Coordinates of C-alpha atoms in Angstrom, one line a residue:
X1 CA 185.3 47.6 -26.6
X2 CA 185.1 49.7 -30.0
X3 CA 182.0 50.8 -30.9
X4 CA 182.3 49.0 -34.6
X5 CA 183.2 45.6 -32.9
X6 CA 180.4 46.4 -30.6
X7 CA 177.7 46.8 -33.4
X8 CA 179.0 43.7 -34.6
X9 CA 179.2 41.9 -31.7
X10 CA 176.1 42.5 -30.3
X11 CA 174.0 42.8 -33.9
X12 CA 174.8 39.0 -34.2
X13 CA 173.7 37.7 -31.4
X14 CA 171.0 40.3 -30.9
X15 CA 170.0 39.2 -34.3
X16 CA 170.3 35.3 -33.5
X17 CA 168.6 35.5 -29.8
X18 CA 165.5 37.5 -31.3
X19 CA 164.9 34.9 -34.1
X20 CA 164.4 32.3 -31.7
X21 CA 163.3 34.3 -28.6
X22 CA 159.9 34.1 -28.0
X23 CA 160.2 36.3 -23.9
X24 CA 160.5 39.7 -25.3
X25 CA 156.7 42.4 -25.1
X26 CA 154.9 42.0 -27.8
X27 CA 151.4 42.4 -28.6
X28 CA 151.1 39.1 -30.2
X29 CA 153.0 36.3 -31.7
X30 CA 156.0 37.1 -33.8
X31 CA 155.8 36.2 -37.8
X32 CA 158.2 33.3 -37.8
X33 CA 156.1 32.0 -35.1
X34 CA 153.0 32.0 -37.4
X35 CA 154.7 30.4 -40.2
X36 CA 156.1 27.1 -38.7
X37 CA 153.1 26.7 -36.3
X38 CA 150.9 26.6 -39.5
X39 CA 149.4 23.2 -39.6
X40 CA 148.6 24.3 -43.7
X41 CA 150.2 26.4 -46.0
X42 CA 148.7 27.9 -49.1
X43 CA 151.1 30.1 -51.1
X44 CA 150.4 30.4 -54.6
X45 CA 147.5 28.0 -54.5
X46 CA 150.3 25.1 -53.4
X47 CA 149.8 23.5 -50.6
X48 CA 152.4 22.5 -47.5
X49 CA 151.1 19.9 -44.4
X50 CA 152.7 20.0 -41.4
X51 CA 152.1 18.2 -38.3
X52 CA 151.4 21.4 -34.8
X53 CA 150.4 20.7 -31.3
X54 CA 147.7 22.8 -30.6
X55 CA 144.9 24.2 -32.9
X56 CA 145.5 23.4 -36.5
X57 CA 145.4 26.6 -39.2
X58 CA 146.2 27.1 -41.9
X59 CA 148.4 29.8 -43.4
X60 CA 147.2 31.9 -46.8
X61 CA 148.8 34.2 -48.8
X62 CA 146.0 36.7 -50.3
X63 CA 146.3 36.4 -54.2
X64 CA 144.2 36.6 -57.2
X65 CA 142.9 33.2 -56.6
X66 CA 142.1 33.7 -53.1
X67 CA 140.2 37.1 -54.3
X68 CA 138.1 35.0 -56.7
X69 CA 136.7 32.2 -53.7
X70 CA 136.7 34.8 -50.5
X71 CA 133.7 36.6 -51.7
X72 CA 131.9 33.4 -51.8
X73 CA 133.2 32.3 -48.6
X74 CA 132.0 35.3 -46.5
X75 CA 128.8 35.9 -47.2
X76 CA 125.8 33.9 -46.6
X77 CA 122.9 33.8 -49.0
X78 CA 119.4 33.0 -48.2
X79 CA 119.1 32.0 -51.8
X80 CA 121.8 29.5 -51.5
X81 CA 120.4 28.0 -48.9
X82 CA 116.6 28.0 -49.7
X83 CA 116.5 28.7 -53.4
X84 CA 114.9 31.3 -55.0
X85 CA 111.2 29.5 -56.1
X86 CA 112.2 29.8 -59.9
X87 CA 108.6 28.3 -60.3
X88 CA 106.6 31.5 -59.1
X89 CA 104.6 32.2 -56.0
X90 CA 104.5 29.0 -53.7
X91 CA 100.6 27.1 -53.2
X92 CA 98.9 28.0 -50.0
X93 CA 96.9 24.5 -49.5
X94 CA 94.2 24.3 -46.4
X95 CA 95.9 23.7 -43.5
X96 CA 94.9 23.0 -40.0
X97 CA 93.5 25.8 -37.7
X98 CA 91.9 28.1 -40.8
X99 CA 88.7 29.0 -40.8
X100 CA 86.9 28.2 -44.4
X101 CA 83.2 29.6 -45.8
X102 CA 81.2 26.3 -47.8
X103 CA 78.5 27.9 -50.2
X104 CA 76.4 25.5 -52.0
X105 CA 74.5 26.7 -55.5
X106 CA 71.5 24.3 -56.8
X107 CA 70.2 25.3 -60.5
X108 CA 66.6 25.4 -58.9
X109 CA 64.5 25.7 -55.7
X110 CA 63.2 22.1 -54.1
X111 CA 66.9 20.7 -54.0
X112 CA 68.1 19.3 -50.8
X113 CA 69.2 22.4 -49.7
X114 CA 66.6 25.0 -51.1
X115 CA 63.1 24.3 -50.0
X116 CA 60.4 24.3 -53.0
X117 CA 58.6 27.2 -51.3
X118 CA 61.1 29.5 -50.8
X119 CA 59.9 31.6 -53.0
X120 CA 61.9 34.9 -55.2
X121 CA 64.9 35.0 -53.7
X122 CA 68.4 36.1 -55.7
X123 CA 69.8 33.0 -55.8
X124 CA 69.8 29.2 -54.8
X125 CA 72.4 29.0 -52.8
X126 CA 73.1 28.8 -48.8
X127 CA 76.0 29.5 -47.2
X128 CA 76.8 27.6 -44.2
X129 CA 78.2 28.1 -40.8
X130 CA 82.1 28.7 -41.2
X131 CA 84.1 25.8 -40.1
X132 CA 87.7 25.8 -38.7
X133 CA 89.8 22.7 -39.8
X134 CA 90.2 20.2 -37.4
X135 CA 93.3 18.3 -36.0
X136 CA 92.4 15.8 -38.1
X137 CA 92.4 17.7 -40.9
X138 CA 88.8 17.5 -41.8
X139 CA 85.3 19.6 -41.4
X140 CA 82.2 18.3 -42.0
X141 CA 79.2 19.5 -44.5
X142 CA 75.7 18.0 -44.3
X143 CA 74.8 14.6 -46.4
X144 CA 78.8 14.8 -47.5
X145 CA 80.1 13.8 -44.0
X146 CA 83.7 14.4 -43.1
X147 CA 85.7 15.4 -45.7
X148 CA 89.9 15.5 -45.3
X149 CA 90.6 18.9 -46.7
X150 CA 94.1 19.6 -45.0
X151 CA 97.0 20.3 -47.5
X152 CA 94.5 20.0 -50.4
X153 CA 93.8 23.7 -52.8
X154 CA 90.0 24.8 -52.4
X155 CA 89.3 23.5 -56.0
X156 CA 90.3 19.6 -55.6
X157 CA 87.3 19.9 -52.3
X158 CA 84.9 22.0 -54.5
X159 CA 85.3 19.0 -57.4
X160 CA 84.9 16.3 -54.7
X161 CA 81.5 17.9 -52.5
X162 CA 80.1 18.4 -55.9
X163 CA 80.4 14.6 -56.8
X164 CA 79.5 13.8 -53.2
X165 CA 76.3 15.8 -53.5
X166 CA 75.4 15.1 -57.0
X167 CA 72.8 12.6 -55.9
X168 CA 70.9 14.2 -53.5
X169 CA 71.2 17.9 -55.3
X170 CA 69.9 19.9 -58.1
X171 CA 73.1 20.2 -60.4
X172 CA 75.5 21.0 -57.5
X173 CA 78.0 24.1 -57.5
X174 CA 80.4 24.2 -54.5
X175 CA 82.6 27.8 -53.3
X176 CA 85.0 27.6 -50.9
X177 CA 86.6 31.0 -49.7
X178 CA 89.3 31.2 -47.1
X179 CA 87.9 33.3 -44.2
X180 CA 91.6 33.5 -42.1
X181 CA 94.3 31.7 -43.1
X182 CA 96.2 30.4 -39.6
X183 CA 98.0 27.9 -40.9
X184 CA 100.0 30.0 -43.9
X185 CA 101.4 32.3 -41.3
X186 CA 104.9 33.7 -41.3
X187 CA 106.6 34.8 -37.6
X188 CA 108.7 38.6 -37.8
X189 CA 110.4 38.3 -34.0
X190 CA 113.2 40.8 -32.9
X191 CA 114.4 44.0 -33.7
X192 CA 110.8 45.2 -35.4
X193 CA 108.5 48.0 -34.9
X194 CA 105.4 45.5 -34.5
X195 CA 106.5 41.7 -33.8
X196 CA 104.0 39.8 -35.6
X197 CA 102.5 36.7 -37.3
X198 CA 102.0 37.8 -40.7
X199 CA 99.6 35.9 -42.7
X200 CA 100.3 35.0 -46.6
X201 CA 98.3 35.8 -49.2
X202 CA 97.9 34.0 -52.6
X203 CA 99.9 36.9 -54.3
X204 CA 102.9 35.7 -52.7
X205 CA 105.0 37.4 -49.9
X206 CA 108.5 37.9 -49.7
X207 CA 110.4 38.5 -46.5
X208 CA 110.7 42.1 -47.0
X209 CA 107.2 42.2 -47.5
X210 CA 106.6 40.4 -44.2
X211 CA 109.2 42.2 -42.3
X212 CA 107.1 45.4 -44.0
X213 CA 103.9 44.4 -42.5
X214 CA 105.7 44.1 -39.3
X215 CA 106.3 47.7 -39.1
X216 CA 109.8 47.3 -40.6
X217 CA 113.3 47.8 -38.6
X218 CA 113.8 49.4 -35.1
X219 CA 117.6 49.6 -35.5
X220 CA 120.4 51.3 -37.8
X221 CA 119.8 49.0 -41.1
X222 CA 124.2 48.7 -41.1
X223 CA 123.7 47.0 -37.7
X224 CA 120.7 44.6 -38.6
X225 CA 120.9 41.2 -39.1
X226 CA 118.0 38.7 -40.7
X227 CA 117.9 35.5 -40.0
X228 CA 115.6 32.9 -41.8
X229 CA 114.4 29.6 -40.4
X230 CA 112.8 27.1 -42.4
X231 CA 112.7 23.8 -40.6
X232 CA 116.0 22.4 -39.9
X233 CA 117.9 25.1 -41.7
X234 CA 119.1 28.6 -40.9
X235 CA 120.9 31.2 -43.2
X236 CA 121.5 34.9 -41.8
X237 CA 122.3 38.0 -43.9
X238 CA 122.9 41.4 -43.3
X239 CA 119.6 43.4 -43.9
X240 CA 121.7 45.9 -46.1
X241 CA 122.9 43.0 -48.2
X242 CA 119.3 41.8 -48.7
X243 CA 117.7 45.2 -49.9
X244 CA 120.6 45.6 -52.1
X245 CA 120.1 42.2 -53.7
X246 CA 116.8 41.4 -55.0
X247 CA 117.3 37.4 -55.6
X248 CA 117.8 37.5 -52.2
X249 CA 114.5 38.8 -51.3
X250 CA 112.8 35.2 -51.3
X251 CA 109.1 34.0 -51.3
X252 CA 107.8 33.3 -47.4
X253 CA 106.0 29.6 -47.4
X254 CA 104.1 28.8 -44.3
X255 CA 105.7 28.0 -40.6
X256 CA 108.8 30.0 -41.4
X257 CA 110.3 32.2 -38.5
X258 CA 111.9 35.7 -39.2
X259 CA 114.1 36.6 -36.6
X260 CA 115.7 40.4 -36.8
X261 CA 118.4 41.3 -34.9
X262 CA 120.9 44.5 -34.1
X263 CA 124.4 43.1 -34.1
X264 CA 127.6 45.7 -33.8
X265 CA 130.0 44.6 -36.6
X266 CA 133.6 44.8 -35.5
X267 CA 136.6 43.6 -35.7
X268 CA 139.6 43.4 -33.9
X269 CA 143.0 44.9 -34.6
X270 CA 146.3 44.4 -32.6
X271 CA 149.9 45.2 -32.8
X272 CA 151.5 47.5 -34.9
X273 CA 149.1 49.6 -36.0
X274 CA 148.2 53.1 -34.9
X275 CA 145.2 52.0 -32.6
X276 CA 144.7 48.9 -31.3
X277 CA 141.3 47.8 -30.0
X278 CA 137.6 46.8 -31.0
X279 CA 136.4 48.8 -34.1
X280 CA 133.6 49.0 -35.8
X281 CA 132.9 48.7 -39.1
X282 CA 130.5 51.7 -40.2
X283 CA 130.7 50.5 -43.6
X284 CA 128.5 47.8 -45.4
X285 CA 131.2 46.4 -47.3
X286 CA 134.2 47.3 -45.5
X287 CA 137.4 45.3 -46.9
X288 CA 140.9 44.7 -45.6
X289 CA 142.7 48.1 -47.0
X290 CA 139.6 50.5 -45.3
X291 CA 140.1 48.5 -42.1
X292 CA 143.9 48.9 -42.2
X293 CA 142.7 52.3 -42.7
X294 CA 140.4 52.6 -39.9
X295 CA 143.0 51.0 -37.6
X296 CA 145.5 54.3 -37.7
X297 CA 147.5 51.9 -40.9
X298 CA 150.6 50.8 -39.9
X299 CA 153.5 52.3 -38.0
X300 CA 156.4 53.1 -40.0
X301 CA 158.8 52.5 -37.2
X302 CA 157.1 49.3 -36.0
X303 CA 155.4 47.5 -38.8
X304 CA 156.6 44.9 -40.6
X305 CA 154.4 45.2 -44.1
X306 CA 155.4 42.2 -44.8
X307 CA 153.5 40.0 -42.6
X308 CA 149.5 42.1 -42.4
X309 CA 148.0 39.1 -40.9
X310 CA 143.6 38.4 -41.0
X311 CA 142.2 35.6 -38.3
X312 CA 139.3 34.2 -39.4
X313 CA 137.3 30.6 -39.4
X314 CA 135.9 30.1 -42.8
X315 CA 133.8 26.8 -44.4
X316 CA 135.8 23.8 -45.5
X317 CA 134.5 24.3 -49.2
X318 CA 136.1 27.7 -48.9
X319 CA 139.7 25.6 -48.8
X320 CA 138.2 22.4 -51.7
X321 CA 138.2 25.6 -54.0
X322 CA 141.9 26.1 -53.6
X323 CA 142.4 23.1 -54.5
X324 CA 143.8 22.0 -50.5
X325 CA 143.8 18.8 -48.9
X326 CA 141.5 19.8 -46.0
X327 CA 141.1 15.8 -44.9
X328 CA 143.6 16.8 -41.6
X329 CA 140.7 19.2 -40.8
X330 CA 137.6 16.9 -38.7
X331 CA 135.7 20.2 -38.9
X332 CA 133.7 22.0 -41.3
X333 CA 134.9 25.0 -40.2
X334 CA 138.8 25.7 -40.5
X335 CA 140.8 28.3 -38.4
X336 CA 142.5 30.0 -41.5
X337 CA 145.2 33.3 -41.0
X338 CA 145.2 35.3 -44.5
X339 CA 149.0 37.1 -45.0
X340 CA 149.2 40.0 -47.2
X341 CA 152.6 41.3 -48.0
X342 CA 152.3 45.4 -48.8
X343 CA 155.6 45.8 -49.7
X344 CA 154.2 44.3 -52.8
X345 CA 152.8 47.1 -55.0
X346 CA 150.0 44.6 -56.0
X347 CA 148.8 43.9 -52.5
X348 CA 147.2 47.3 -52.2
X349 CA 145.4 46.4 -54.7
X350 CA 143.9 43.2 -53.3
X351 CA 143.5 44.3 -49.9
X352 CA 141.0 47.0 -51.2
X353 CA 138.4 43.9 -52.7
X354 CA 139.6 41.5 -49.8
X355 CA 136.1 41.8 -47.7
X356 CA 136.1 41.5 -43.7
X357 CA 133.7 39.4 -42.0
X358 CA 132.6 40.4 -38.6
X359 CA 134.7 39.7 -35.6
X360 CA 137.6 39.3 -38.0
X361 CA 141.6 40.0 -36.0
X362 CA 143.6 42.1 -38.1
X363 CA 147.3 41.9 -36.8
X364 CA 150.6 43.1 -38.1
X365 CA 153.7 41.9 -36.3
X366 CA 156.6 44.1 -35.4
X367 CA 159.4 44.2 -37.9
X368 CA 163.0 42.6 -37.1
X369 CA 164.2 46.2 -36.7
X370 CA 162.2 46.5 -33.5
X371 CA 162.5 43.3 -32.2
X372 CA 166.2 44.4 -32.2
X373 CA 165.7 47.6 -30.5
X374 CA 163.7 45.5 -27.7
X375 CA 166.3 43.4 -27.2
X376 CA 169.1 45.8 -26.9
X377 CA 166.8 47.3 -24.4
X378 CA 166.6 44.8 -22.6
X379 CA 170.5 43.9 -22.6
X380 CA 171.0 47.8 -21.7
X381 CA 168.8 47.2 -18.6
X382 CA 170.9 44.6 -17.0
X383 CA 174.4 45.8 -18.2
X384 CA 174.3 49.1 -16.4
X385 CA 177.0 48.2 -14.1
X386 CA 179.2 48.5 -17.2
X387 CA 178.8 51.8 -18.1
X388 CA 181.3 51.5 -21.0
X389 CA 179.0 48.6 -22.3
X390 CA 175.9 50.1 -21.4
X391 CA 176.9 53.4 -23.8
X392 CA 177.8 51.2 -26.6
X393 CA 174.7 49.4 -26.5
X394 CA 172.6 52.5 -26.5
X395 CA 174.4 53.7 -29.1
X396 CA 174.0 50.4 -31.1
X397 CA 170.6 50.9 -30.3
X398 CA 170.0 54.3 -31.5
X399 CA 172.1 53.3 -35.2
X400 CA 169.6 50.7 -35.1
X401 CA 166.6 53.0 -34.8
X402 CA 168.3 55.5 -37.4
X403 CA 168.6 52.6 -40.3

């Protein structure tokens, strides 16, 4: 057999079996494979359904209008999901569990409270015995009786004692100070120098403050993670993200929990780049091109640029901002794979504002070229009984290689 009728022969079917062959090493799955098993495709904003066994994802080209929602998409704000208290410092009412001071002032001696014979003294006024608020909410004061004082300010129960002793007192005056404040407490748990309840002053605190009074981080700030509960909901952020943003640096409000935590941020890259593996990020706002980058880029006689694939799971909003029928998707989170195409000149571009997420899986796919060069391999491997077949192929092969 000529080694031109050879080429042919062999490039054709070679070219044929690898399109559809899915048996040959690889690292991962091939790029055709990704396209038609894409339950979605976005390209150019325009959606394509299709119907997949399996897990349903969908398929995005990176562009300029999946630049301008991604942001958005990837990072959490605490602000977004508690608001920022545009109205100033939150009340601290009483609350149950703190410990108050009553003082009582009468404009003269021989009141109810201060005796007619108690002679000079710098003031008529008695303080009585602190008081912690009850279950109930309530404390009691002398000739008052039980007063409810639980989510109320310290003026609104200064007004009412004063009206409820205006009729057995000389021209009542009623303080009330705050001797510990249990129930406006904040919790700092994890990764902290002194894990703490923190209480909150009238001032206002914010959670750096609190995480501050805590005795601040015990772990690399890149690594640290904050997490805010607030009844039912939960928003995390990266510590670095918070410092660097001030409207994220909220007001506390009592019975919220502060959880810090040290979490590596990695990500994962696989096939043809120059180092495969878990990496990490080292970077507070590492994006696509510096993790291509970080990954050894990709292999010139391997990579197809063509197909620079991102896995990732992003929020169903994320998708309603593309303008995508997401209504296939039960889930408010959607297995998404983002394609960027560097033989594009303008894809360098975009890959260096595309931001990673942690635990993101970079992967490039082989180019056609190698699956070819596999394949011929693996033909050479069985042929070697025909030597004069077994030559041509290798030489095939290495013409291959040499394009």
């Amino acid at each position: 057999m000529s080694y031109r009728l050879c080429i042919s022969v062999i490039a054709l079917s070679a070219t044929t079996f690898v399109a559809g062959c899915t048996s040959l090493p690889s690292s991962g799955p091939a790029s055709e494979q990704v396209e038609q098993q894409a339950a979605l495709k976005v390209v150019n904003t325009r959606s394509v359904s299709r119907k997949r066994p399996g897990v349903d994802y969908a398929l995005v080209d990176i562009s300029a209008a999946v630049l301008a929602n991604v942001a958005q998409a990837t990072t959490p704000t605490l602000q977004g999901s508690f608001g920022n208290r545009r109205g100033g410092v939150p009340n601290l009412p009483l609350g149950i569990g703190d410990i108050i001071s009553v003082t009582v002032f009468e404009s003269q001696s021989g009141g109810l409270f201060i005796p007619a014979d108690a002679g000079s003294r710098s003031g008529n006024f008695v303080t009585m015995p602190n008081q912690t608020i009850d279950q109930s909410g309530r404390i009691s004061i002398p000739y008052a009786g039980r007063i409810r004082v639980a989510g109320r300010t310290t003026s609104s129960v200064q007004d009412e004692l004063q009206q409820l002793l205006a009729n057995r007192a000389i021209e009542p005056q009623v303080v009330i100070s705050k001797v510990a404040s249990r129930s406006a407490q904040v919790a700092v748990l994890g990764d902290v120098n002194s894990p703490a309840k923190v209480e909150l002053t009238e001032a206002g605190d914010r959670i750096l403050d609190v995480i501050s009074q805590a005795g601040g981080l015990s772990t690399p700030r890149l690594e640290t993670y904050v997490t805010l509960q607030r009844g039912p909901r939960t928003a995390t952020v990266l510590y670095d993200y918070l410092i660097n943003t001030p409207a994220e640096n909220i007001f506390m409000v009592p019975g919220d929990t502060v959880i810090v935590n040290r979490e590596r941020r990695t990500f994962l890259a696989f096939g043809a780049s120059g180092q495969n593996g878990r990496i990490d990020f080292e970077d507070a706002d590492l994006t696509l091109g510096e993790a291509l980058g970080k990954a050894g880029g990709l292999l010139d006689n391997r990579a197809d640029p063509e197909q620079v694939l991102l896995y990732r799971v992003v929020d169903r909003n994320f998708l309603k901002q593309l303008h995508v029928d997401v209504s296939r998707y039960p889930s408010d989170q959607i297995p998404v794979v983002f394609r960027a195409n560097l033989r594009d000149p303008s894809a360098m571009f975009m890959i260096q504002k595309f931001p990673m997420q942690d635990k993101d899986i970079v992967y490039i796919t082989n180019s056609k070229a190698t699956e070819l060069i596999k394949f011929l391999d693996v033909v050479n491997s069985v042929s070697s009984t025909a030597s004069g077949v077994s030559t041509d192929i290798v030489r095939t092969r290495d013409a291959v290689k040499d394009l």
